[in-house]
Amino acid sequence: MRLTPAESDRLQLYLATLLARERRGRGLRLNVPEATALIAHAACEAARDGARVEDAVAAARCVLTAADVLPGVAHLLTELQVEAVFDDGTKLIVITYPIAADEDPHRAPGAVLAAAVPAPDHVDPVTVTVTNTGDVPISVSSHYHFFEANRALAFDRAAAYGTRLALPVGSVTVFAPGTPRTVTLTPLRGDRIVIGFAGLVDGPLDADGARERALHRAHTDGYLDTGSATAQEGHPA
């Protein structure tokens, strides 16, 4: 069976979850990787069952309390990010303070605390106009590689290559059916390696020929593109 890198990651998460459940069943308190696996798995399964983003986050926050983990784990694990597959596509879920600390009287299991998240740097921004050609709203999260966003979204894919929405971490933009919306995109930073999402890149963004191959794959797979004919007909190097 051939799996994409994203599918392999989900399988590894499931195996880690099984191990964490087994150890928890023996009465052991969990460490950071074990707690991370259980919480992330709960969010992913809620998404797979048709939950909304906020419901998936709530489900993940109900999995563990400080009594279930080793001392200090609840304070170490203050934010967890996981990509989950929802009915309308893959989205990044950001779960802040996923474990309730029993020693903190102001936090109970499942409590939601607001976290100050700085806005991203708007360096070399790209502006594109996006039209949802489908008949249901489409949500795209802040750190999704926008080039690979839902194929029913019509916009300049070439201009969006290697970028994400210029939003704070964990934010979501919703594109209503039939209504054009102009958004600002900012370049992905760090190592600029994109794995998963829609599988159009699955590797370094800036490798020789990567952009052309991704554009060709998007075009042949039916991703709507309002860019130039040359960009849409890009061919693998």
PDB file of C-alpha atoms in Angstrom:
ATOM      1  CA  MET A   1       0.000   0.000   0.000  1.00  0.00           C
ATOM      2  CA  ARG A   2       1.420   3.360  -1.036  1.00  0.00           C
ATOM      3  CA  LEU A   3       0.877   6.202   1.428  1.00  0.00           C
ATOM      4  CA  THR A   4       1.526   9.913   1.059  1.00  0.00           C
ATOM      5  CA  PRO A   5       3.761  11.559   3.697  1.00  0.00           C
ATOM      6  CA  ALA A   6       0.656  13.049   5.335  1.00  0.00           C
ATOM      7  CA  GLU A   7      -1.023   9.637   5.503  1.00  0.00           C
ATOM      8  CA  SER A   8       2.128   8.113   6.980  1.00  0.00           C
ATOM      9  CA  ASP A   9       2.163  10.817   9.651  1.00  0.00           C
ATOM     10  CA  ARG A  10      -1.461  10.051  10.540  1.00  0.00           C
ATOM     11  CA  LEU A  11      -0.672   6.348  10.782  1.00  0.00           C
ATOM     12  CA  GLN A  12       2.272   7.052  13.098  1.00  0.00           C
ATOM     13  CA  LEU A  13       0.023   9.239  15.240  1.00  0.00           C
ATOM     14  CA  TYR A  14      -2.482   6.393  15.501  1.00  0.00           C
ATOM     15  CA  LEU A  15       0.233   3.926  16.547  1.00  0.00           C
ATOM     16  CA  ALA A  16       1.524   6.391  19.160  1.00  0.00           C
ATOM     17  CA  THR A  17      -2.049   6.767  20.419  1.00  0.00           C
ATOM     18  CA  LEU A  18      -2.429   3.003  20.831  1.00  0.00           C
ATOM     19  CA  LEU A  19       0.800   2.865  22.858  1.00  0.00           C
ATOM     20  CA  ALA A  20      -0.299   5.789  25.040  1.00  0.00           C
ATOM     21  CA  ARG A  21      -3.698   4.160  25.667  1.00  0.00           C
ATOM     22  CA  GLU A  22      -2.012   0.884  26.630  1.00  0.00           C
ATOM     23  CA  ARG A  23       0.270   2.578  29.134  1.00  0.00           C
ATOM     24  CA  ARG A  24      -2.541   4.664  30.526  1.00  0.00           C
ATOM     25  CA  GLY A  25      -4.589   1.483  30.890  1.00  0.00           C
ATOM     26  CA  ARG A  26      -1.811   0.019  33.049  1.00  0.00           C
ATOM     27  CA  GLY A  27      -2.160   2.997  35.375  1.00  0.00           C
ATOM     28  CA  LEU A  28       0.927   4.867  34.176  1.00  0.00           C
ATOM     29  CA  ARG A  29       0.963   8.641  34.073  1.00  0.00           C
ATOM     30  CA  LEU A  30       1.803   9.888  30.593  1.00  0.00           C
ATOM     31  CA  ASN A  31       4.828  11.833  29.364  1.00  0.00           C
ATOM     32  CA  VAL A  32       4.743  14.657  26.783  1.00  0.00           C
ATOM     33  CA  PRO A  33       4.837  12.527  23.586  1.00  0.00           C
ATOM     34  CA  GLU A  34       2.171  10.158  24.934  1.00  0.00           C
ATOM     35  CA  ALA A  35      -0.123  12.982  26.010  1.00  0.00           C
ATOM     36  CA  THR A  36       0.436  14.760  22.690  1.00  0.00           C
ATOM     37  CA  ALA A  37      -0.581  11.652  20.763  1.00  0.00           C
ATOM     38  CA  LEU A  38      -3.841  11.157  22.689  1.00  0.00           C
ATOM     39  CA  ILE A  39      -4.871  14.793  22.414  1.00  0.00           C
ATOM     40  CA  ALA A  40      -3.994  15.149  18.725  1.00  0.00           C
ATOM     41  CA  HIS A  41      -5.761  11.894  17.888  1.00  0.00           C
ATOM     42  CA  ALA A  42      -8.934  13.051  19.644  1.00  0.00           C
ATOM     43  CA  ALA A  43      -8.965  16.260  17.578  1.00  0.00           C
ATOM     44  CA  CYS A  44      -8.375  14.387  14.324  1.00  0.00           C
ATOM     45  CA  GLU A  45     -11.096  11.847  15.020  1.00  0.00           C
ATOM     46  CA  ALA A  46     -13.603  14.544  15.929  1.00  0.00           C
ATOM     47  CA  ALA A  47     -12.833  16.246  12.618  1.00  0.00           C
ATOM     48  CA  ARG A  48     -13.204  12.971  10.749  1.00  0.00           C
ATOM     49  CA  ASP A  49     -16.608  12.460  12.404  1.00  0.00           C
ATOM     50  CA  GLY A  50     -17.820  15.753  10.942  1.00  0.00           C
ATOM     51  CA  ALA A  51     -17.177  18.170  13.818  1.00  0.00           C
ATOM     52  CA  ARG A  52     -16.394  21.840  13.295  1.00  0.00           C
ATOM     53  CA  VAL A  53     -12.966  23.236  14.199  1.00  0.00           C
ATOM     54  CA  GLU A  54     -14.097  24.607  17.564  1.00  0.00           C
ATOM     55  CA  ASP A  55     -15.788  21.300  18.420  1.00  0.00           C
ATOM     56  CA  ALA A  56     -12.642  19.343  17.553  1.00  0.00           C
ATOM     57  CA  VAL A  57     -10.617  21.625  19.829  1.00  0.00           C
ATOM     58  CA  ALA A  58     -13.142  21.168  22.633  1.00  0.00           C
ATOM     59  CA  ALA A  59     -13.009  17.393  22.214  1.00  0.00           C
ATOM     60  CA  ALA A  60      -9.219  17.444  22.441  1.00  0.00           C
ATOM     61  CA  ARG A  61      -9.284  19.502  25.653  1.00  0.00           C
ATOM     62  CA  CYS A  62     -11.468  16.917  27.365  1.00  0.00           C
ATOM     63  CA  VAL A  63      -9.044  14.005  26.956  1.00  0.00           C
ATOM     64  CA  LEU A  64      -6.584  14.519  29.833  1.00  0.00           C
ATOM     65  CA  THR A  65      -6.195  16.313  33.141  1.00  0.00           C
ATOM     66  CA  ALA A  66      -3.041  16.895  35.156  1.00  0.00           C
ATOM     67  CA  ALA A  67      -3.787  13.734  37.131  1.00  0.00           C
ATOM     68  CA  ASP A  68      -3.316  11.669  33.956  1.00  0.00           C
ATOM     69  CA  VAL A  69       0.192  12.912  33.168  1.00  0.00           C
ATOM     70  CA  LEU A  70       3.595  13.098  34.821  1.00  0.00           C
ATOM     71  CA  PRO A  71       4.364  16.143  36.995  1.00  0.00           C
ATOM     72  CA  GLY A  72       5.086  19.216  34.906  1.00  0.00           C
ATOM     73  CA  VAL A  73       3.648  17.876  31.654  1.00  0.00           C
ATOM     74  CA  ALA A  74       0.542  20.058  31.879  1.00  0.00           C
ATOM     75  CA  HIS A  75       2.768  23.151  32.091  1.00  0.00           C
ATOM     76  CA  LEU A  76       5.146  22.015  29.351  1.00  0.00           C
ATOM     77  CA  LEU A  77       2.425  21.202  26.851  1.00  0.00           C
ATOM     78  CA  THR A  78       0.912  24.659  26.431  1.00  0.00           C
ATOM     79  CA  GLU A  79       0.129  24.499  22.711  1.00  0.00           C
ATOM     80  CA  LEU A  80      -0.473  21.657  20.290  1.00  0.00           C
ATOM     81  CA  GLN A  81      -0.892  21.970  16.515  1.00  0.00           C
ATOM     82  CA  VAL A  82      -2.209  19.195  14.314  1.00  0.00           C
ATOM     83  CA  GLU A  83      -3.590  18.988  10.782  1.00  0.00           C
ATOM     84  CA  ALA A  84      -6.975  17.302  10.702  1.00  0.00           C
ATOM     85  CA  VAL A  85      -9.192  16.246   7.817  1.00  0.00           C
ATOM     86  CA  PHE A  86     -12.617  17.911   7.960  1.00  0.00           C
ATOM     87  CA  ASP A  87     -15.549  17.470   5.606  1.00  0.00           C
ATOM     88  CA  ASP A  88     -14.435  20.573   3.671  1.00  0.00           C
ATOM     89  CA  GLY A  89     -10.706  19.864   3.625  1.00  0.00           C
ATOM     90  CA  THR A  90      -7.576  19.720   5.747  1.00  0.00           C
ATOM     91  CA  LYS A  91      -7.163  22.416   8.388  1.00  0.00           C
ATOM     92  CA  LEU A  92      -4.589  23.256  11.025  1.00  0.00           C
ATOM     93  CA  ILE A  93      -5.993  22.952  14.544  1.00  0.00           C
ATOM     94  CA  VAL A  94      -4.272  24.928  17.290  1.00  0.00           C
ATOM     95  CA  ILE A  95      -5.089  23.716  20.808  1.00  0.00           C
ATOM     96  CA  THR A  96      -3.838  25.994  23.577  1.00  0.00           C
ATOM     97  CA  TYR A  97      -3.474  24.625  27.115  1.00  0.00           C
ATOM     98  CA  PRO A  98      -4.867  21.173  26.188  1.00  0.00           C
ATOM     99  CA  ILE A  99      -4.374  19.685  29.674  1.00  0.00           C
ATOM    100  CA  ALA A 100      -6.227  21.116  32.661  1.00  0.00           C
ATOM    101  CA  ALA A 101      -3.830  21.788  35.545  1.00  0.00           C
ATOM    102  CA  ASP A 102      -5.540  20.648  38.743  1.00  0.00           C
ATOM    103  CA  GLU A 103      -3.403  22.919  40.874  1.00  0.00           C
ATOM    104  CA  ASP A 104      -4.715  26.008  39.073  1.00  0.00           C
ATOM    105  CA  PRO A 105      -8.157  26.852  40.517  1.00  0.00           C
ATOM    106  CA  HIS A 106      -8.942  29.069  37.551  1.00  0.00           C
ATOM    107  CA  ARG A 107      -8.685  26.229  35.040  1.00  0.00           C
ATOM    108  CA  ALA A 108     -10.968  23.251  34.789  1.00  0.00           C
ATOM    109  CA  PRO A 109     -10.994  20.390  32.293  1.00  0.00           C
ATOM    110  CA  GLY A 110     -11.929  21.757  28.913  1.00  0.00           C
ATOM    111  CA  ALA A 111     -11.442  25.404  29.910  1.00  0.00           C
ATOM    112  CA  VAL A 112     -10.637  27.719  27.017  1.00  0.00           C
ATOM    113  CA  LEU A 113      -8.127  30.450  27.709  1.00  0.00           C
ATOM    114  CA  ALA A 114      -7.404  33.254  25.270  1.00  0.00           C
ATOM    115  CA  ALA A 115      -3.773  33.497  24.244  1.00  0.00           C
ATOM    116  CA  ALA A 116      -2.133  36.601  22.854  1.00  0.00           C
ATOM    117  CA  VAL A 117      -0.888  35.649  19.384  1.00  0.00           C
ATOM    118  CA  PRO A 118       1.228  38.195  17.509  1.00  0.00           C
ATOM    119  CA  ALA A 119       0.290  38.942  13.933  1.00  0.00           C
ATOM    120  CA  PRO A 120       2.707  37.573  11.316  1.00  0.00           C
ATOM    121  CA  ASP A 121       5.218  39.785   9.563  1.00  0.00           C
ATOM    122  CA  HIS A 122       3.801  41.205   6.366  1.00  0.00           C
ATOM    123  CA  VAL A 123       7.012  41.013   4.361  1.00  0.00           C
ATOM    124  CA  ASP A 124       6.684  40.706   0.588  1.00  0.00           C
ATOM    125  CA  PRO A 125       2.913  40.293   0.763  1.00  0.00           C
ATOM    126  CA  VAL A 126       0.885  38.978  -2.158  1.00  0.00           C
ATOM    127  CA  THR A 127      -2.717  40.020  -2.767  1.00  0.00           C
ATOM    128  CA  VAL A 128      -5.071  37.704  -4.635  1.00  0.00           C
ATOM    129  CA  THR A 129      -8.784  37.732  -5.304  1.00  0.00           C
ATOM    130  CA  VAL A 130     -10.467  34.439  -4.446  1.00  0.00           C
ATOM    131  CA  THR A 131     -13.873  33.208  -5.624  1.00  0.00           C
ATOM    132  CA  ASN A 132     -15.537  30.156  -4.128  1.00  0.00           C
ATOM    133  CA  THR A 133     -17.172  28.412  -7.091  1.00  0.00           C
ATOM    134  CA  GLY A 134     -18.727  25.739  -4.885  1.00  0.00           C
ATOM    135  CA  ASP A 135     -22.096  25.789  -3.161  1.00  0.00           C
ATOM    136  CA  VAL A 136     -20.879  25.593   0.465  1.00  0.00           C
ATOM    137  CA  PRO A 137     -18.540  27.876   2.467  1.00  0.00           C
ATOM    138  CA  ILE A 138     -14.855  26.895   2.370  1.00  0.00           C
ATOM    139  CA  SER A 139     -12.564  27.570   5.342  1.00  0.00           C
ATOM    140  CA  VAL A 140      -8.793  27.977   5.048  1.00  0.00           C
ATOM    141  CA  SER A 141      -6.634  28.210   8.173  1.00  0.00           C
ATOM    142  CA  SER A 142      -3.724  30.592   8.736  1.00  0.00           C
ATOM    143  CA  HIS A 143      -0.835  28.222   8.045  1.00  0.00           C
ATOM    144  CA  TYR A 144      -2.297  26.179   5.191  1.00  0.00           C
ATOM    145  CA  HIS A 145      -0.201  26.371   2.013  1.00  0.00           C
ATOM    146  CA  PHE A 146      -2.668  28.573   0.159  1.00  0.00           C
ATOM    147  CA  PHE A 147      -1.543  27.362  -3.266  1.00  0.00           C
ATOM    148  CA  GLU A 148      -3.040  23.965  -2.325  1.00  0.00           C
ATOM    149  CA  ALA A 149      -6.324  25.280  -0.943  1.00  0.00           C
ATOM    150  CA  ASN A 150      -9.618  23.693  -2.019  1.00  0.00           C
ATOM    151  CA  ARG A 151      -9.760  23.090  -5.789  1.00  0.00           C
ATOM    152  CA  ALA A 152     -13.129  24.884  -5.992  1.00  0.00           C
ATOM    153  CA  LEU A 153     -11.453  28.167  -5.022  1.00  0.00           C
ATOM    154  CA  ALA A 154     -10.550  30.177  -8.125  1.00  0.00           C
ATOM    155  CA  PHE A 155      -7.506  32.438  -7.715  1.00  0.00           C
ATOM    156  CA  ASP A 156      -4.020  33.002  -9.111  1.00  0.00           C
ATOM    157  CA  ARG A 157      -2.327  29.773  -7.977  1.00  0.00           C
ATOM    158  CA  ALA A 158       1.094  30.763  -9.324  1.00  0.00           C
ATOM    159  CA  ALA A 159       1.071  33.972  -7.283  1.00  0.00           C
ATOM    160  CA  ALA A 160       0.045  32.020  -4.165  1.00  0.00           C
ATOM    161  CA  TYR A 161       2.798  29.398  -4.414  1.00  0.00           C
ATOM    162  CA  GLY A 162       4.826  29.223  -1.193  1.00  0.00           C
ATOM    163  CA  THR A 163       2.487  31.472   0.795  1.00  0.00           C
ATOM    164  CA  ARG A 164      -0.129  31.343   3.548  1.00  0.00           C
ATOM    165  CA  LEU A 165      -2.877  33.670   4.680  1.00  0.00           C
ATOM    166  CA  ALA A 166      -1.488  36.702   6.525  1.00  0.00           C
ATOM    167  CA  LEU A 167      -3.392  35.895   9.722  1.00  0.00           C
ATOM    168  CA  PRO A 168      -2.489  35.173  13.354  1.00  0.00           C
ATOM    169  CA  VAL A 169      -1.772  31.517  14.135  1.00  0.00           C
ATOM    170  CA  GLY A 170      -4.928  29.426  14.302  1.00  0.00           C
ATOM    171  CA  SER A 171      -7.154  31.970  12.565  1.00  0.00           C
ATOM    172  CA  VAL A 172      -9.437  30.941   9.720  1.00  0.00           C
ATOM    173  CA  THR A 173     -10.799  32.762   6.671  1.00  0.00           C
ATOM    174  CA  VAL A 174     -14.145  31.607   5.297  1.00  0.00           C
ATOM    175  CA  PHE A 175     -14.929  32.043   1.588  1.00  0.00           C
ATOM    176  CA  ALA A 176     -18.656  32.256   0.957  1.00  0.00           C
ATOM    177  CA  PRO A 177     -20.021  30.703  -2.254  1.00  0.00           C
ATOM    178  CA  GLY A 178     -19.999  33.008  -5.266  1.00  0.00           C
ATOM    179  CA  THR A 179     -18.591  36.051  -3.484  1.00  0.00           C
ATOM    180  CA  PRO A 180     -15.114  37.241  -4.566  1.00  0.00           C
ATOM    181  CA  ARG A 181     -12.862  38.067  -1.654  1.00  0.00           C
ATOM    182  CA  THR A 182      -9.430  39.719  -1.726  1.00  0.00           C
ATOM    183  CA  VAL A 183      -6.902  38.347   0.757  1.00  0.00           C
ATOM    184  CA  THR A 184      -3.292  39.071   1.628  1.00  0.00           C
ATOM    185  CA  LEU A 185      -0.775  36.229   1.601  1.00  0.00           C
ATOM    186  CA  THR A 186       2.642  36.142   3.230  1.00  0.00           C
ATOM    187  CA  PRO A 187       5.550  33.807   2.345  1.00  0.00           C
ATOM    188  CA  LEU A 188       6.052  30.602   4.305  1.00  0.00           C
ATOM    189  CA  ARG A 189       9.315  30.874   6.178  1.00  0.00           C
ATOM    190  CA  GLY A 190      11.774  28.616   7.967  1.00  0.00           C
ATOM    191  CA  ASP A 191      13.052  25.686   5.905  1.00  0.00           C
ATOM    192  CA  ARG A 192      10.216  26.183   3.384  1.00  0.00           C
ATOM    193  CA  ILE A 193       9.474  22.466   3.186  1.00  0.00           C
ATOM    194  CA  VAL A 194       5.815  21.673   2.567  1.00  0.00           C
ATOM    195  CA  ILE A 195       4.594  18.170   3.413  1.00  0.00           C
ATOM    196  CA  GLY A 196       0.994  17.007   3.239  1.00  0.00           C
ATOM    197  CA  PHE A 197      -1.820  19.451   2.582  1.00  0.00           C
ATOM    198  CA  ALA A 198      -3.185  18.449  -0.859  1.00  0.00           C
ATOM    199  CA  GLY A 199       0.040  16.668  -1.838  1.00  0.00           C
ATOM    200  CA  LEU A 200       0.842  19.040  -4.703  1.00  0.00           C
ATOM    201  CA  VAL A 201       4.361  19.789  -3.425  1.00  0.00           C
ATOM    202  CA  ASP A 202       5.436  17.315  -0.702  1.00  0.00           C
ATOM    203  CA  GLY A 203       8.965  18.643  -0.434  1.00  0.00           C
ATOM    204  CA  PRO A 204      11.129  21.803  -0.585  1.00  0.00           C
ATOM    205  CA  LEU A 205       9.249  24.715  -2.122  1.00  0.00           C
ATOM    206  CA  ASP A 206      12.343  26.201  -3.717  1.00  0.00           C
ATOM    207  CA  ALA A 207      13.872  23.063  -5.241  1.00  0.00           C
ATOM    208  CA  ASP A 208      14.620  23.216  -8.962  1.00  0.00           C
ATOM    209  CA  GLY A 209      11.423  22.663 -10.915  1.00  0.00           C
ATOM    210  CA  ALA A 210       9.244  22.258  -7.791  1.00  0.00           C
ATOM    211  CA  ARG A 211       7.012  25.218  -8.609  1.00  0.00           C
ATOM    212  CA  GLU A 212       6.490  24.153 -12.229  1.00  0.00           C
ATOM    213  CA  ARG A 213       5.724  20.558 -11.258  1.00  0.00           C
ATOM    214  CA  ALA A 214       3.240  21.697  -8.610  1.00  0.00           C
ATOM    215  CA  LEU A 215       1.467  24.019 -11.053  1.00  0.00           C
ATOM    216  CA  HIS A 216       1.195  21.264 -13.624  1.00  0.00           C
ATOM    217  CA  ARG A 217      -0.146  18.822 -11.036  1.00  0.00           C
ATOM    218  CA  ALA A 218      -2.702  21.359  -9.788  1.00  0.00           C
ATOM    219  CA  HIS A 219      -3.888  22.042 -13.329  1.00  0.00           C
ATOM    220  CA  THR A 220      -4.237  18.383 -14.287  1.00  0.00           C
ATOM    221  CA  ASP A 221      -6.013  17.628 -10.978  1.00  0.00           C
ATOM    222  CA  GLY A 222      -8.670  20.261 -11.623  1.00  0.00           C
ATOM    223  CA  TYR A 223      -7.606  23.049  -9.239  1.00  0.00           C
ATOM    224  CA  LEU A 224      -9.189  26.285 -10.474  1.00  0.00           C
ATOM    225  CA  ASP A 225      -6.678  28.964 -11.437  1.00  0.00           C
ATOM    226  CA  THR A 226      -7.264  32.539 -12.575  1.00  0.00           C
ATOM    227  CA  GLY A 227      -3.585  33.115 -13.408  1.00  0.00           C
ATOM    228  CA  SER A 228      -2.037  33.366 -16.842  1.00  0.00           C
ATOM    229  CA  ALA A 229      -2.348  30.524 -19.344  1.00  0.00           C
ATOM    230  CA  THR A 230       1.417  30.058 -19.151  1.00  0.00           C
ATOM    231  CA  ALA A 231       1.295  29.558 -15.391  1.00  0.00           C
ATOM    232  CA  GLN A 232      -1.617  27.133 -15.652  1.00  0.00           C
ATOM    233  CA  GLU A 233       0.145  25.074 -18.296  1.00  0.00           C
ATOM    234  CA  GLY A 234       3.389  24.754 -16.313  1.00  0.00           C
ATOM    235  CA  HIS A 235       5.103  21.431 -17.001  1.00  0.00           C
ATOM    236  CA  PRO A 236       7.460  19.321 -14.881  1.00  0.00           C
ATOM    237  CA  ALA A 237      11.101  20.094 -15.282  1.00  0.00           C
TER     238      ALA A 237
END
